[in-house]
Coordinates of C-alpha atoms in Angstrom, one line a residue:
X437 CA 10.6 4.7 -5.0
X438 CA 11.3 1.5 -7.6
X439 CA 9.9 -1.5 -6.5
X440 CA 12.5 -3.7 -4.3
X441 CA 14.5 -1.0 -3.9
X442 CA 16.2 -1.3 -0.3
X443 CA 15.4 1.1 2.6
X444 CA 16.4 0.8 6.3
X445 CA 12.5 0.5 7.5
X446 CA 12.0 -2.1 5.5
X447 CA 15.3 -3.9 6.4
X448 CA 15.9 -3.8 10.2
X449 CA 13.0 -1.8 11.6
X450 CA 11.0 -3.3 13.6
X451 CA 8.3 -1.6 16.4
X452 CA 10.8 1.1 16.2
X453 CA 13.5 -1.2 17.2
X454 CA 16.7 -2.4 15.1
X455 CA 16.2 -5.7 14.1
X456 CA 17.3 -8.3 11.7
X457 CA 14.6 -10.4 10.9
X458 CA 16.9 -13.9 11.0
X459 CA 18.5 -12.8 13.8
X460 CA 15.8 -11.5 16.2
X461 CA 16.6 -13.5 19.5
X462 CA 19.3 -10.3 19.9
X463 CA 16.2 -7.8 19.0
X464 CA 15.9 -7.3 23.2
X465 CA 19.3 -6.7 23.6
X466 CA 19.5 -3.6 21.0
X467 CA 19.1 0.0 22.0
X468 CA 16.0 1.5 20.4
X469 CA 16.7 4.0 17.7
X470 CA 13.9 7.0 17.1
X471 CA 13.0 6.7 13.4
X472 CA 12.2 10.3 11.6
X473 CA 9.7 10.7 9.8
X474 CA 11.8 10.5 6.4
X475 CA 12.6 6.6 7.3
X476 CA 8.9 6.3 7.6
X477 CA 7.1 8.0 5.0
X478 CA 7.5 9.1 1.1
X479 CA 5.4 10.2 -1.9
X480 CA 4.7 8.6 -5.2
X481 CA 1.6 8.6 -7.7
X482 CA 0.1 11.3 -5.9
X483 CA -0.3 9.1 -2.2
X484 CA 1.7 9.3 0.6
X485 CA 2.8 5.9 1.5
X486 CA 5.1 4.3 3.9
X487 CA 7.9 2.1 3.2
X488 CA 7.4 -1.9 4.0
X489 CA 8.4 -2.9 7.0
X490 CA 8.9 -6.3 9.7
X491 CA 6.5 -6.3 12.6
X492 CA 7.0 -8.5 15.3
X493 CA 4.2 -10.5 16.0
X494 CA 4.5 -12.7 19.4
X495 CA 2.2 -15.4 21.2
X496 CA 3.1 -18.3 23.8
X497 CA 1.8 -21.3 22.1
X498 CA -2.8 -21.6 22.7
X499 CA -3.3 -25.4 23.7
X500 CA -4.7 -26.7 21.1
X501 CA -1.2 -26.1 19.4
X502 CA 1.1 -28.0 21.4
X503 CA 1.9 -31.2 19.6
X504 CA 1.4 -29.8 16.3
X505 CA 4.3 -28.6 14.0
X506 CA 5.0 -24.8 13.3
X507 CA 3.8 -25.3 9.5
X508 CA 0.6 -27.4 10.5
X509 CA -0.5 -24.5 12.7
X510 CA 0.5 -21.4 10.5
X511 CA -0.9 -23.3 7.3
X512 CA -4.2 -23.9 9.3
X513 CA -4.7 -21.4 11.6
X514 CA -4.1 -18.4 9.6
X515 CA -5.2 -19.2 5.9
X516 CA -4.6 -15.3 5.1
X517 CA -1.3 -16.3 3.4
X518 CA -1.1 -19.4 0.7
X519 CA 0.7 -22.3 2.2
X520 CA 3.9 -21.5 0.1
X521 CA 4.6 -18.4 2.2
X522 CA 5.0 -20.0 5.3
X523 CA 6.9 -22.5 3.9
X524 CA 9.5 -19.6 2.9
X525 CA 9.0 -17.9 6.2
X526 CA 10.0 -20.5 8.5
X527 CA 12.8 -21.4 6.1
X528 CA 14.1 -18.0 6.1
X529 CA 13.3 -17.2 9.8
X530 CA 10.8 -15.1 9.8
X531 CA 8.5 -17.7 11.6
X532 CA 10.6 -18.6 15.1
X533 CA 9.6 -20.7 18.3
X534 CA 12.3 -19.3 21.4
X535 CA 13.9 -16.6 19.3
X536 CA 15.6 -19.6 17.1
X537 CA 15.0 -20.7 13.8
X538 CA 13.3 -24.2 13.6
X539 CA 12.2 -26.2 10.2
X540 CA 8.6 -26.8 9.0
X541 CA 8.6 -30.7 11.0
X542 CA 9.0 -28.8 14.4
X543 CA 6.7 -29.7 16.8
X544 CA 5.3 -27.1 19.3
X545 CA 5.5 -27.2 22.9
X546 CA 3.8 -26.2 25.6
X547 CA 4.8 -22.6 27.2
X548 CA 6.7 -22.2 23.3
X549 CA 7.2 -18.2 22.0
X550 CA 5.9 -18.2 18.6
X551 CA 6.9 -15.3 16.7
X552 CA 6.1 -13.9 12.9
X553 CA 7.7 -10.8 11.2
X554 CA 5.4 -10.1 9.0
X555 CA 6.5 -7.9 6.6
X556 CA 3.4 -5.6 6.0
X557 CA 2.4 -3.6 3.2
X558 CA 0.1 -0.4 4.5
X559 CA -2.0 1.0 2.4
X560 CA -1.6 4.8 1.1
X561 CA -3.4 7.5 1.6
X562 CA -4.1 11.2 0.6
X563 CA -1.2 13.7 0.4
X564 CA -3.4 15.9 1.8
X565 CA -2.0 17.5 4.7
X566 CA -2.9 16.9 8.4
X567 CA -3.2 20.3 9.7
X568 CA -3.1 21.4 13.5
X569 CA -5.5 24.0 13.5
X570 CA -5.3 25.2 17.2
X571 CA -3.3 23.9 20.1
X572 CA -4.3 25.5 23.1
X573 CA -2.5 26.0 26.5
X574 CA -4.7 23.4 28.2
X575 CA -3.4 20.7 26.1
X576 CA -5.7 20.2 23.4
X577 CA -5.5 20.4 19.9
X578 CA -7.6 20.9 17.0
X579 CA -6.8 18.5 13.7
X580 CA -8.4 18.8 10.0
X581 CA -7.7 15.3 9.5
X582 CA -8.0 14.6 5.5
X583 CA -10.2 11.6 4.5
X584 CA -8.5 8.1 3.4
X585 CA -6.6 8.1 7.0
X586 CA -8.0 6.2 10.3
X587 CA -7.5 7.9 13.8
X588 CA -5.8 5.1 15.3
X589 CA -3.7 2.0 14.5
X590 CA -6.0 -0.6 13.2
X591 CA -6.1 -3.4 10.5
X592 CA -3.3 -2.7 7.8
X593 CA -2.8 0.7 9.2
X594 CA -0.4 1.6 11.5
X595 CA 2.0 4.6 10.3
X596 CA -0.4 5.9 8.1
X597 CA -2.8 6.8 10.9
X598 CA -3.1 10.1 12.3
X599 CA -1.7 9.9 16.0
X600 CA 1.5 8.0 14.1
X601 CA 1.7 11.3 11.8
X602 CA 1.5 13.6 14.8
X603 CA 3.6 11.7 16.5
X604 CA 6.5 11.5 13.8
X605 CA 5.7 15.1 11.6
X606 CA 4.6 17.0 14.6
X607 CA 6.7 15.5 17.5
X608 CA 3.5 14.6 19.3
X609 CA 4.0 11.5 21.3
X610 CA 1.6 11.6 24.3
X611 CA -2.0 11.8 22.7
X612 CA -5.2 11.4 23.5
X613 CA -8.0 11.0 20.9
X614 CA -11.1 12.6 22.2
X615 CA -13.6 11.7 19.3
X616 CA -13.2 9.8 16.3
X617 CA -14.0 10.4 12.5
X618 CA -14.6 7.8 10.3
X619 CA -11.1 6.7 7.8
X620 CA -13.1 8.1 4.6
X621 CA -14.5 11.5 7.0
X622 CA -12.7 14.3 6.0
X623 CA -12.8 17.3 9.0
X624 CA -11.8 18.4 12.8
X625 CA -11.0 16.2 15.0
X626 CA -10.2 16.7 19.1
X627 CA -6.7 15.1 20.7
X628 CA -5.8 15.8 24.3
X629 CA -2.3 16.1 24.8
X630 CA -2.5 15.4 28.4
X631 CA -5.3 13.0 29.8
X632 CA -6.7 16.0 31.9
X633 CA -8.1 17.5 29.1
X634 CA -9.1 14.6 27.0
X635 CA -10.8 13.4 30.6
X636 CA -12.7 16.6 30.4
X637 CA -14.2 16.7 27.0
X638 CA -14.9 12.9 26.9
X639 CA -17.4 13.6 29.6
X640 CA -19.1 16.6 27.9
X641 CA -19.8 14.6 25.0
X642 CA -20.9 11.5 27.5
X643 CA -23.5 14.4 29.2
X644 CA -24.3 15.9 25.6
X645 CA -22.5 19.0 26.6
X646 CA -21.1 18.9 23.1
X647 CA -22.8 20.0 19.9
X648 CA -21.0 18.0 16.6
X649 CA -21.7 20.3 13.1
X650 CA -21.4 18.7 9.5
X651 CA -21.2 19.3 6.1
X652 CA -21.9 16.7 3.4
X653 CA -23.3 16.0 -0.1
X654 CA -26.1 13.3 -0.6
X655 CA -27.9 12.2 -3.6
X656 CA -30.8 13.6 -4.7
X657 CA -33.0 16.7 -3.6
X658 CA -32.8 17.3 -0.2
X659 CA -36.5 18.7 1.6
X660 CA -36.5 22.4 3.1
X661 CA -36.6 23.1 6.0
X662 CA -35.1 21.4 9.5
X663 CA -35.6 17.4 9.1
X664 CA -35.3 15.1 12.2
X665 CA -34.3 11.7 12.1
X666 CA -34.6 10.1 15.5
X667 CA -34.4 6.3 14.5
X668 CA -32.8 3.9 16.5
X669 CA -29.8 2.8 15.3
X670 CA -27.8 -0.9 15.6
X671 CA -24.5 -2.8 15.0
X672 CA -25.8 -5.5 12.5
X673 CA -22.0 -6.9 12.4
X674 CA -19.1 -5.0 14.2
X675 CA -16.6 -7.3 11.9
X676 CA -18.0 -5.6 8.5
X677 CA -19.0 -1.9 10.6
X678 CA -22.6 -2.5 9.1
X679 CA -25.0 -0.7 10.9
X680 CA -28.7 -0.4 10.5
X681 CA -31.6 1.8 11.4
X682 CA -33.8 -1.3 14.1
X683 CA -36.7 -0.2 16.2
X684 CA -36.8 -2.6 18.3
X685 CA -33.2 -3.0 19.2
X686 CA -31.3 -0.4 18.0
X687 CA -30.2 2.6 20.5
X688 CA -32.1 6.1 20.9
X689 CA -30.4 8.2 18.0
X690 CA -31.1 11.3 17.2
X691 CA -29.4 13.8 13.7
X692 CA -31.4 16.9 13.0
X693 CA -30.8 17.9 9.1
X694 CA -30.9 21.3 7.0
X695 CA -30.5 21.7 3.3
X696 CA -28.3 24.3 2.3
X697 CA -28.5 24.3 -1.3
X698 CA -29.1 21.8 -4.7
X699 CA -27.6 21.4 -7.2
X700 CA -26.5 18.5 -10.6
X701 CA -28.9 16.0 -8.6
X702 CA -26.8 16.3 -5.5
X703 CA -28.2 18.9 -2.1
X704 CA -25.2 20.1 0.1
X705 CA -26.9 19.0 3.9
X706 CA -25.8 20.5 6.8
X707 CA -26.1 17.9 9.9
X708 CA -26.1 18.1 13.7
X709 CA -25.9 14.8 15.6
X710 CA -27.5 14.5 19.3
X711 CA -26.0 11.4 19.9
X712 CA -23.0 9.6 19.3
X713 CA -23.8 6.3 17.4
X714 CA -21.0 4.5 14.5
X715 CA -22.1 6.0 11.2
X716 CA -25.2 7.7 12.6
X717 CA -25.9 10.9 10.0
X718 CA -24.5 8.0 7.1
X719 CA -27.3 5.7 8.3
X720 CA -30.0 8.4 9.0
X721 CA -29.6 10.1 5.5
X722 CA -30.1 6.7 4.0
X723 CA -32.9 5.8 6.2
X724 CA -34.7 9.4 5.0
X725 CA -33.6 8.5 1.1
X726 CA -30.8 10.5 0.6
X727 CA -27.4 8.6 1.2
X728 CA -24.5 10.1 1.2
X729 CA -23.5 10.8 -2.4
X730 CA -20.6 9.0 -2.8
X731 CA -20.8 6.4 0.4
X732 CA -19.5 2.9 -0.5
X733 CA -21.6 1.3 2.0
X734 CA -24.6 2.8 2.7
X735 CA -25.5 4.0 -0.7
X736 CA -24.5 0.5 -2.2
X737 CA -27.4 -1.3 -3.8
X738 CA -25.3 -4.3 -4.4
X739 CA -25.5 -4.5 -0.7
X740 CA -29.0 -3.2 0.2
X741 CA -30.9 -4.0 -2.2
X742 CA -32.6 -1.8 -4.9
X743 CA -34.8 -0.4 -2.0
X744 CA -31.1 0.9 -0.7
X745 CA -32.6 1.1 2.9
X746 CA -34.9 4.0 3.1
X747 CA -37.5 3.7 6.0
X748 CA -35.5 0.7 7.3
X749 CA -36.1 -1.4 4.1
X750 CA -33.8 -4.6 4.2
X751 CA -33.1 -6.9 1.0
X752 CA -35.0 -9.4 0.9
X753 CA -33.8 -13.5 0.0
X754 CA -35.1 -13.4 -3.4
X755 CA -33.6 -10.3 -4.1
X756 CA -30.1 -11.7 -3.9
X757 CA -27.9 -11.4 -6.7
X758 CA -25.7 -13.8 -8.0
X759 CA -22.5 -13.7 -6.3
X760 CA -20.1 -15.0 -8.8
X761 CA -17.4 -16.2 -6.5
X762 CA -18.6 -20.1 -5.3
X763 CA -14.6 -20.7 -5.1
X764 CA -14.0 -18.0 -2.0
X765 CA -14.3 -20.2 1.4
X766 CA -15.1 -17.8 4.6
X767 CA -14.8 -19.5 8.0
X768 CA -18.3 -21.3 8.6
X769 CA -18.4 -19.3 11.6
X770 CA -18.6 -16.2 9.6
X771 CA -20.8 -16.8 7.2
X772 CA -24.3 -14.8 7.5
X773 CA -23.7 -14.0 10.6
X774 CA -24.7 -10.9 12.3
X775 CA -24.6 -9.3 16.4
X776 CA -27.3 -10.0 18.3
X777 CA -30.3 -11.6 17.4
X778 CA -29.8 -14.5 14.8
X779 CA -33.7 -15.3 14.3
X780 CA -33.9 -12.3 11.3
X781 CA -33.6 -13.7 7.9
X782 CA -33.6 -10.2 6.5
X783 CA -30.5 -9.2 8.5
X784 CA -28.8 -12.5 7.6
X785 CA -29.3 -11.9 4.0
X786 CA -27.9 -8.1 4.4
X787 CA -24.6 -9.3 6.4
X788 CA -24.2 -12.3 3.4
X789 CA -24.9 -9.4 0.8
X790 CA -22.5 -7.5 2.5
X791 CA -19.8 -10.3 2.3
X792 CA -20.5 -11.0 -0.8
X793 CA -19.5 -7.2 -2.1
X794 CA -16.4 -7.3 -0.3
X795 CA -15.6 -10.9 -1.9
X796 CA -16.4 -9.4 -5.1
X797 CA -14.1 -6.4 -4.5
X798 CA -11.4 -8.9 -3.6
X799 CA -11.6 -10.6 -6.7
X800 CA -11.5 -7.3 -9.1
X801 CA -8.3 -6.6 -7.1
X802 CA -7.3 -9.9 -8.0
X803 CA -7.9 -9.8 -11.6
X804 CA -6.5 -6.2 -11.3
X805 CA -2.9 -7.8 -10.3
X806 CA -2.6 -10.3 -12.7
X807 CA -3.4 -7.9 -16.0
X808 CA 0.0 -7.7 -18.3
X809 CA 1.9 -10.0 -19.7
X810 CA 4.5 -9.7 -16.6
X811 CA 1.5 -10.8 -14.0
X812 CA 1.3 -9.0 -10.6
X813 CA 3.8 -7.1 -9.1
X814 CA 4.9 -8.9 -6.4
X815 CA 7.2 -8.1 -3.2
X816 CA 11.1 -9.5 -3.1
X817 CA 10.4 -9.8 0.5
X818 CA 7.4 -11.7 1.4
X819 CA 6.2 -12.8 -2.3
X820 CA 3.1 -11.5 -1.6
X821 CA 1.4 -9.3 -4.5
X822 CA 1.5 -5.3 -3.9
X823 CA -2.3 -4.6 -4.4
X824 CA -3.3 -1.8 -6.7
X825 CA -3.4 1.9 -5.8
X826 CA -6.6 3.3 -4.5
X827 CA -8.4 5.6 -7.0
X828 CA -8.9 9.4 -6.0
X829 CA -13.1 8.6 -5.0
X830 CA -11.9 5.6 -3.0
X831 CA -10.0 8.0 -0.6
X832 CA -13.1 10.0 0.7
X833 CA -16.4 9.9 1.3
X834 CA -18.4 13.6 1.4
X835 CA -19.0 14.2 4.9
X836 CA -17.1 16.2 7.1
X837 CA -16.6 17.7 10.5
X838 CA -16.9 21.0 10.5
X839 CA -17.3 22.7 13.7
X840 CA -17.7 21.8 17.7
X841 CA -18.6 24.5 20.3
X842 CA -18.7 23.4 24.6
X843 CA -19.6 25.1 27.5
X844 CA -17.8 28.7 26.5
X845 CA -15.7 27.5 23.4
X846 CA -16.4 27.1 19.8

């Protein structure tokens, strides 16, 4: 699809609702029409992608608003979006108070309805398909979800997640995710159809009931024989999802490992978790030295250091490296800081190295934009830049679900 080129979604879709963006005080008063999945979803450059689109954003005015004018507040409070944007939102409506249109001088009230359409760009993903591998009568069903897509709606994602693609490719509209995989984990995952069943299962896996099989390639060569790794593990910062092997305060974990075979420098590991911890067989292969191969965060050494973590090692304060990006402000509130306890330099200086990467990865995307003589390609809607195209090893990490047996099911 050419760039600009106009498409219903992006023109009057909003939340599945028809709306015109400058006219949205009617938005209530429209019947809501079903999109299909071809309003929703196309292919190009080898990624499915979805068409940009309004959402309706809504909140009655916070106190320490009132008083203030709309463009004070937006310019201020949300410094996601350079200050020329809002000018042109609230000029062109897509910034209300009340469901009416108001200019950049006008001063919030108490009990106000702020509202933003903001038109949002998601990011593509594999073309891979998602495949329903069993639906049984009980009401649960059995997904190969490809890697590159998140389980549910979150951040920039919303179609492109896979309850919205089994809900408009499969006609699946009451679901209920049992487990989750991680956006970049590739393999089966469990949906309820019915809350019965996803009640059911949920509490197997609560009482370990449950056993969870893997697959994944790591870097280097593996040992034989069946490996335990029964570290304890802990959210250093639930903001970045870094997580960390911690004695002391990290939760009873437990991933029992097997080496199938080696080969080119890489083993092909066969994992079984015990418990049920945020990237627990990613953090326990890089605690034992052997990350997963192709793992953007945990085998990172721009972010752990050149130690890369094994037997809990942390970057240490003279091991920084020079960040190269003094002009990007975070909120002071933000910076360094991790969960919990605040007294460890070493996890400080992993959470700023952490920050720092993603900075760094901001700025490439950056550069990235403005290369040509044209500059970046930027959106007729919202004049904000289209940012470049994953590449194919972005899209997946190599780790994947492979296999879950219960009391008298496999």
């Amino acid at each position: 699809m050419a760039r600009g080129q106009k498409h219903k979604l992006s023109e009057s879709y909003v939340g599945g609702n028809v709306v015109n963006p400058r006219g949205a005080k009617n938005a209530k008063t429209q019947e809501p029409t079903v999109l299909l999945a071809k309003d929703v979803y196309y292919e190009e450059g080898g990624l499915q992608r979805v068409y940009p689109y309004f959402h309706r954003f809504a909140t009655h005015a916070k106190g320490r608003w009132v008083g203030r004018t709309i463009y004070d507040v937006f310019t201020k409070e949300f410094r996601d979006r350079p200050k020329a944007y809002y000018e042109m939102a609230i000029e062109k409506g897509i910034i209300e108070i009340n469901a009416e249109t108001v200019s950049k001088d006008t001063v919030i009230r108490n009990g106000d309805l702020v509202t933003h359409f903001i038109h949002r760009h998601e990011p593509p993903i594999s073309t891979q398909e998602l495949r329903i591998v069993r639906e049984t009568d009980d009401g649960l069903l059995v997904v190969d979800k490809p890697g590159s897509i998140p389980v549910h709606p979150t951040g920039r994602y919303n179609y492109n997640t896979v309850t919205k693609v089994l809900e408009m490719k499969h006609g699946h509209r009451a679901l209920y995710p049992i487990n989750r995989l991680d956006r970049l984990t590739s393999g089966l995952l469990l949906v309820g159809l019915n809350p019965n069943i996803a009640r059911n299962i949920e509490r197997d896996l609560v009482a370990h009931k449950i056993q969870k099989e893997y697959v994944c390639r790591v870097q280097g060569e593996f040992p034989e024989g069946r490996i335990v790794c029964d570290q304890p593990i802990r959210v250093i910062a639930h903001k970045l999802a870094l997580n960390c092997v911690d004695p002391t305060e990290g939760k009873p974990s437990l991933t029992e490992f097997e080496k199938l075979y080696s080969e080119d420098g890489h083993s092909v590991v066969y994992c079984r978790p015990k418990t049920g911890r945020t990237h627990q067989i990613r953090v326990h292969l890089q605690f034992l030295g052997f990350p997963v191969a192709n793992d953007p965060l945990y085998n990172n050494e721009e972010v752990w250091g050149s130690a890369m973590g094994k037997n809990g090692a942390l970057p240490q304060l003279a091991e920084e490296p020079e960040t190269h990006n003094a002009e990007i402000k975070r909120p002071a509130k933000m910076v360094g800081k991790c969960d919990g306890d605040q007294k460890n330099d070493s996890w400080k200086t992993l959470v700023k190295r952490m920050e720092d990467w993603k900075d760094r990865q901001d700025m490439i995307e950056h550069v990235n934009e403005c290369v040509g003589e044209k500059g970046p390609d930027v959106c007729d809607k919202c004049s904000n830049p289209v940012l470049p195209d994953p590449r194919p090893d972005e899209l997946c990490i190599w780790l994947h679900a492979w296999r879950y047996s219960g009391p008298g099911w496999a």
